[in-house]
Amino acid sequence: MSQDHDHDHAAHGAHAAHGAHTAHRPHDAHAGHSHDHVRDVPAERLKISLALTALFLVVEAVGGYLTHSLALLSDAGHMLADTGALALALAARMLATRPRSDARSYGYRRAEILAALFNALLLCGGSIAIVLESIERWRTPRPVVAGPMLVIATVGLLVNIASAYNLARGGGHDSNTRAAIAHVVSDAVGSLGAIVAGVLMLTLGWTRADPVISLVIALLIGWAGWGILKQAGHVLMEGVPHGVSMPAVEATVRATPGVMDLHHLHVWRIAEGFDVATVHVVVAQSDSGTAVACAVSQRLKDSHKLAHVTVQPEHPESDCALTHPDAPA
């Protein structure tokens, strides 16, 4: 964050003089204060999808090699990335449940965002590789054994559908899990594309159907990866969480009885399901700073679903209230 954000937290030591107040959801109050209420799918589901993907990866890679099908080989390569992606998602989920430490005051929850970012990069990178190979196959068509290719692709589609359903059921998924689901769904699309290519080659003898379908698959995979990449990047850049309006947050603070002015208002996301905010409010001499801070915290929590709110009340004549450059130097 900016210099102002550092000031917000550095000022916590002086909060007691003005009644600084920190509000958070009940799950933050336990010993260890991990800030974690993981809404991801259970680890068991990730393990099941990981096993299904890894097992069929071998079948599809061997089948693609024997049938000379780019659609199968590209899908097998994507399944290899998926195997790593699911393993990473599982590891990130386990890491995210660890309690906070002296070195990491918010714990390890952002491990899931980093995993989502890496998985999105894998999706985009795999998409580019398939596009390049599709162009080469269009220029120089290769014979494809369409029958076995069609069978393998059909089995692959069923496996991917089962894996995607396993991950998606239950709802409440974060970026990390959505990235893993995107990998599996794009695999399903790849298998479906291979089926279409196999049918076209069997019925029409169109050899170039293989690279054409592979190109379409690559574009879909790249689109999914780009969407996840933007979401993860927004969180890592500490952007305002989607669904939260800064003008509305400011209006809520200003509408709180006892608040004369505000500054150093920041709202960002640690991980999905855990949005935080800090704000300095100027309170009249006649008002209790603690009471006003508590009211601001409760209103922000109720109206904007913020999980952790830190409010610092200041008197009008205080140095912080008189000089508060919100813009970086």
Coordinates of C-alpha atoms in Angstrom, one line a residue:
M1 CA 0.0 0.0 0.0
S2 CA 1.0 3.7 0.0
Q3 CA 2.8 5.6 2.6
D4 CA -0.6 6.5 4.1
H5 CA -1.4 2.8 4.6
D6 CA 1.8 2.4 6.6
H7 CA 0.8 5.4 8.7
D8 CA -2.6 3.7 9.4
H9 CA -0.9 0.7 11.0
A10 CA 2.0 2.6 12.5
A11 CA -0.5 4.7 14.3
H12 CA -2.1 1.8 16.1
G13 CA 0.3 2.3 19.0
A14 CA -1.3 5.7 19.6
H15 CA -4.9 4.6 19.2
A16 CA -5.4 4.2 22.9
A17 CA -5.1 7.9 23.5
H18 CA -8.1 8.6 21.2
G19 CA -10.0 5.3 21.6
A20 CA -8.8 3.6 18.4
H21 CA -11.1 0.7 17.5
T22 CA -10.6 -2.4 15.5
A23 CA -13.6 -4.5 14.5
H24 CA -13.6 -7.9 12.9
R25 CA -15.8 -10.9 12.4
P26 CA -16.2 -13.4 15.2
H27 CA -14.0 -16.0 13.4
D28 CA -11.0 -13.6 13.9
A29 CA -11.3 -13.5 17.6
H30 CA -10.0 -17.0 18.3
A31 CA -6.5 -17.6 19.7
G32 CA -4.0 -17.5 16.9
H33 CA -6.0 -14.9 15.0
S34 CA -5.5 -16.7 11.6
H35 CA -8.0 -14.5 9.7
D36 CA -9.0 -17.7 8.0
H37 CA -12.4 -19.1 7.4
V38 CA -11.7 -21.1 4.3
R39 CA -14.6 -21.2 1.8
D40 CA -12.7 -23.3 -0.7
V41 CA -13.9 -26.7 -1.6
P42 CA -12.7 -29.4 0.8
A43 CA -9.2 -30.8 0.2
E44 CA -10.7 -34.2 -0.5
R45 CA -12.4 -33.0 -3.6
L46 CA -9.1 -31.4 -4.9
K47 CA -7.4 -34.7 -4.3
I48 CA -10.0 -36.7 -6.2
S49 CA -9.8 -34.3 -9.2
L50 CA -6.0 -34.4 -9.0
A51 CA -6.1 -38.2 -9.2
L52 CA -8.5 -38.3 -12.1
T53 CA -6.6 -35.8 -14.1
A54 CA -3.2 -37.4 -13.5
L55 CA -4.4 -40.9 -14.4
F56 CA -6.1 -39.8 -17.7
L57 CA -3.1 -37.6 -18.6
V58 CA -1.1 -40.7 -19.3
V59 CA -3.8 -42.3 -21.4
E60 CA -4.3 -39.2 -23.5
A61 CA -0.6 -38.5 -24.0
V62 CA 0.0 -42.1 -25.2
G63 CA -3.2 -42.0 -27.4
G64 CA -2.2 -38.6 -28.9
Y65 CA 1.2 -39.9 -29.8
L66 CA 0.0 -43.1 -31.3
T67 CA -2.8 -41.4 -33.3
H68 CA -0.7 -38.3 -34.3
S69 CA -3.6 -36.1 -33.1
L70 CA -2.6 -32.5 -32.1
A71 CA -6.0 -32.1 -30.4
L72 CA -5.2 -35.0 -28.1
L73 CA -1.6 -34.0 -27.5
S74 CA -2.5 -30.4 -26.8
D75 CA -5.2 -31.6 -24.4
A76 CA -2.7 -33.9 -22.8
G77 CA -0.3 -31.1 -22.4
H78 CA -3.0 -29.0 -20.9
M79 CA -3.9 -31.8 -18.5
L80 CA -0.2 -31.9 -17.5
A81 CA -0.6 -28.2 -16.5
D82 CA -3.8 -29.1 -14.8
T83 CA -2.2 -31.7 -12.7
G84 CA 0.3 -29.2 -11.5
A85 CA -2.4 -26.6 -11.1
L86 CA -4.6 -28.9 -8.9
A87 CA -1.6 -29.9 -6.9
L88 CA -0.7 -26.3 -6.4
A89 CA -4.3 -25.4 -5.5
L90 CA -4.3 -28.2 -2.9
A91 CA -1.0 -27.1 -1.4
A92 CA -2.2 -23.5 -1.3
R93 CA -5.4 -24.4 0.4
M94 CA -3.5 -26.3 3.1
L95 CA -1.0 -23.5 3.5
A96 CA -3.8 -20.9 3.8
T97 CA -5.3 -22.6 6.8
R98 CA -2.1 -22.0 8.8
P99 CA -2.5 -19.4 11.6
R100 CA -0.8 -16.1 11.4
S101 CA 2.8 -15.6 12.7
D102 CA 4.9 -12.7 13.8
A103 CA 6.3 -12.4 10.3
R104 CA 2.9 -12.7 8.6
S105 CA 0.2 -10.8 10.5
Y106 CA -2.6 -11.9 8.1
G107 CA -1.4 -15.5 7.9
Y108 CA -1.0 -17.4 4.7
R109 CA -4.3 -16.9 3.1
R110 CA -2.9 -15.1 0.0
A111 CA -1.1 -18.3 -0.9
E112 CA -4.4 -19.1 -2.7
I113 CA -4.2 -15.9 -4.7
L114 CA -0.6 -16.6 -5.7
A115 CA -1.7 -20.1 -6.8
A116 CA -4.5 -18.6 -8.9
L117 CA -2.0 -16.2 -10.5
F118 CA 0.4 -19.0 -11.4
N119 CA -2.4 -21.2 -12.7
A120 CA -3.7 -18.4 -14.9
L121 CA -0.2 -17.9 -16.3
L122 CA -0.1 -21.6 -17.1
L123 CA -3.4 -21.3 -18.9
C124 CA -2.2 -18.4 -21.0
G125 CA 1.2 -20.0 -21.7
G126 CA -0.4 -23.2 -22.8
S127 CA -2.8 -21.4 -25.0
I128 CA 0.0 -19.6 -26.9
A129 CA 1.9 -22.9 -27.4
I130 CA -1.2 -24.6 -28.9
V131 CA -1.8 -21.7 -31.2
L132 CA 1.7 -21.9 -32.6
E133 CA 1.5 -25.6 -33.1
S134 CA -2.0 -25.3 -34.7
I135 CA -0.6 -22.9 -37.3
E136 CA 2.3 -25.3 -38.1
R137 CA -0.2 -28.2 -38.4
W138 CA -2.4 -26.1 -40.8
R139 CA 0.6 -25.4 -43.0
T140 CA 1.8 -29.0 -42.9
P141 CA -1.2 -31.4 -42.3
R142 CA -0.3 -34.8 -40.7
P143 CA -2.4 -38.0 -41.0
V144 CA -4.5 -38.7 -37.9
V145 CA -5.9 -42.0 -36.8
A146 CA -9.4 -40.6 -36.1
G147 CA -11.2 -43.7 -34.7
P148 CA -9.0 -44.3 -31.6
M149 CA -8.7 -40.6 -31.2
L150 CA -12.5 -40.2 -31.0
V151 CA -12.7 -43.0 -28.3
I152 CA -10.0 -41.5 -26.2
A153 CA -11.4 -38.0 -26.5
T154 CA -14.9 -39.2 -25.4
V155 CA -13.5 -40.9 -22.3
G156 CA -11.5 -37.8 -21.6
L157 CA -14.6 -35.7 -21.8
L158 CA -16.4 -37.9 -19.3
V159 CA -13.4 -37.8 -16.9
N160 CA -13.2 -34.0 -17.1
I161 CA -17.0 -33.6 -16.6
A162 CA -16.7 -35.8 -13.5
S163 CA -13.7 -33.8 -12.2
A164 CA -15.3 -30.4 -12.8
Y165 CA -18.6 -31.5 -11.1
N166 CA -16.6 -32.8 -8.2
L167 CA -14.9 -29.4 -7.8
A168 CA -17.8 -27.1 -8.5
R169 CA -20.5 -28.6 -6.3
G170 CA -21.2 -26.8 -3.1
G171 CA -20.4 -23.2 -4.2
G172 CA -18.5 -20.6 -2.3
H173 CA -15.3 -20.9 -4.3
D174 CA -12.4 -18.5 -4.1
S175 CA -10.0 -17.4 -6.9
N176 CA -7.7 -20.4 -6.3
T177 CA -10.5 -22.9 -6.7
R178 CA -12.0 -21.1 -9.6
A179 CA -8.7 -21.3 -11.3
A180 CA -8.5 -25.0 -10.7
I181 CA -12.1 -25.4 -12.0
A182 CA -11.2 -23.3 -15.1
H183 CA -8.3 -25.7 -15.8
V184 CA -10.6 -28.7 -15.7
V185 CA -13.4 -27.1 -17.6
S186 CA -11.0 -26.0 -20.4
D187 CA -9.8 -29.6 -20.5
A188 CA -13.4 -30.7 -21.0
V189 CA -13.7 -28.2 -23.8
G190 CA -10.5 -29.6 -25.3
S191 CA -11.8 -33.1 -25.2
L192 CA -15.1 -32.0 -26.8
G193 CA -13.1 -30.3 -29.5
A194 CA -11.1 -33.4 -30.1
I195 CA -14.4 -35.3 -30.5
V196 CA -15.6 -32.8 -33.1
A197 CA -12.3 -33.0 -34.9
G198 CA -12.5 -36.8 -34.9
V199 CA -16.0 -36.8 -36.3
L200 CA -15.1 -34.4 -39.0
M201 CA -12.1 -36.5 -40.1
L202 CA -14.1 -39.7 -40.0
T203 CA -17.1 -38.3 -42.0
L204 CA -15.5 -35.7 -44.2
G205 CA -11.9 -36.8 -44.3
W206 CA -10.9 -33.2 -43.4
T207 CA -7.4 -33.6 -41.9
R208 CA -7.1 -29.9 -41.0
A209 CA -10.0 -30.2 -38.6
D210 CA -7.5 -31.2 -36.0
P211 CA -5.4 -28.0 -36.0
V212 CA -8.6 -25.8 -36.5
I213 CA -10.3 -27.3 -33.5
S214 CA -7.1 -27.0 -31.5
L215 CA -6.9 -23.3 -32.3
V216 CA -10.4 -22.8 -31.0
I217 CA -9.6 -24.7 -27.9
A218 CA -6.5 -22.6 -27.4
L219 CA -8.4 -19.3 -27.6
L220 CA -11.0 -20.5 -25.1
I221 CA -8.2 -21.6 -22.7
G222 CA -6.5 -18.2 -23.1
W223 CA -9.6 -16.3 -22.4
A224 CA -10.3 -18.2 -19.2
G225 CA -6.7 -17.7 -18.1
W226 CA -6.8 -14.0 -18.8
G227 CA -9.9 -13.5 -16.7
I228 CA -8.3 -15.2 -13.7
L229 CA -5.1 -13.4 -14.2
K230 CA -6.9 -10.0 -14.0
Q231 CA -8.7 -11.0 -10.9
A232 CA -5.6 -12.2 -9.1
G233 CA -3.6 -9.2 -10.2
H234 CA -6.3 -6.9 -8.9
V235 CA -6.1 -8.5 -5.4
L236 CA -2.3 -8.4 -5.4
M237 CA -2.3 -4.7 -6.4
E238 CA -4.6 -4.2 -3.4
G239 CA -7.4 -2.8 -5.5
V240 CA -10.8 -2.1 -4.1
P241 CA -12.7 -5.4 -3.9
H242 CA -15.3 -6.0 -6.6
G243 CA -18.7 -5.2 -5.3
V244 CA -17.4 -2.5 -2.9
S245 CA -18.0 1.1 -3.7
M246 CA -15.5 3.6 -2.2
P247 CA -17.9 6.5 -2.5
A248 CA -20.5 4.4 -0.7
V249 CA -18.0 3.4 2.0
E250 CA -17.1 7.1 2.5
A251 CA -20.7 8.1 2.7
T252 CA -21.3 5.5 5.4
V253 CA -18.5 6.8 7.5
R254 CA -19.5 10.4 7.0
A255 CA -23.2 9.6 7.9
T256 CA -22.1 8.1 11.3
P257 CA -23.1 10.5 14.2
G258 CA -20.0 12.2 15.6
V259 CA -17.9 12.1 12.5
M260 CA -16.8 15.6 11.3
D261 CA -14.4 14.5 8.6
L262 CA -12.3 11.5 7.5
H263 CA -9.0 10.7 5.8
H264 CA -6.7 7.8 5.1
L265 CA -9.6 5.6 3.9
H266 CA -8.4 2.4 2.4
V267 CA -10.3 -0.7 1.4
W268 CA -8.6 -3.8 0.0
R269 CA -8.8 -7.6 -0.1
I270 CA -6.5 -10.0 1.6
A271 CA -8.2 -13.0 0.0
E272 CA -11.7 -13.8 -1.1
G273 CA -14.1 -13.6 1.8
F274 CA -11.7 -11.4 3.8
D275 CA -12.0 -7.7 2.9
V276 CA -10.4 -5.1 5.2
A277 CA -10.6 -1.4 5.7
T278 CA -8.7 1.3 7.6
V279 CA -9.9 4.9 8.1
H280 CA -9.0 8.0 10.3
V281 CA -12.1 9.9 11.5
V282 CA -12.1 13.4 12.9
V283 CA -14.3 13.5 16.0
A284 CA -15.7 16.6 17.9
Q285 CA -14.2 17.3 21.3
S286 CA -17.5 16.6 22.9
D287 CA -17.9 13.1 21.5
S288 CA -16.3 9.9 22.7
G289 CA -13.7 8.7 20.2
T290 CA -14.2 5.1 21.2
A291 CA -17.9 5.2 20.8
V292 CA -17.7 6.9 17.3
A293 CA -15.0 4.5 16.2
C294 CA -17.1 1.5 17.3
A295 CA -20.2 2.9 15.4
V296 CA -18.1 3.5 12.2
S297 CA -16.8 -0.1 12.4
Q298 CA -20.2 -1.7 12.9
R299 CA -21.7 0.3 10.1
L300 CA -19.0 -0.6 7.7
K301 CA -19.2 -4.2 8.7
D302 CA -23.0 -4.4 8.3
S303 CA -23.4 -2.3 5.2
H304 CA -20.4 -3.4 3.1
K305 CA -19.6 -6.9 4.5
L306 CA -16.1 -5.9 5.5
A307 CA -14.4 -8.6 7.6
H308 CA -11.9 -6.5 9.4
V309 CA -12.2 -2.7 10.1
T310 CA -9.6 -0.5 11.9
V311 CA -10.8 3.0 12.8
Q312 CA -8.6 5.8 14.3
P313 CA -10.5 8.7 15.9
E314 CA -8.7 12.1 16.0
H315 CA -9.6 15.4 17.6
P316 CA -9.9 18.4 15.2
E317 CA -6.8 20.1 16.5
S318 CA -4.5 17.1 16.3
D319 CA -1.6 17.1 13.9
C320 CA -3.0 14.0 12.1
A321 CA -6.3 15.7 11.6
L322 CA -4.8 19.0 10.3
T323 CA -2.3 17.4 7.9
H324 CA -3.3 14.3 6.1
P325 CA -1.8 14.0 2.5
D326 CA -3.7 11.1 1.0
A327 CA -1.7 11.2 -2.2
P328 CA 1.8 9.5 -2.3
A329 CA 4.7 12.0 -2.1

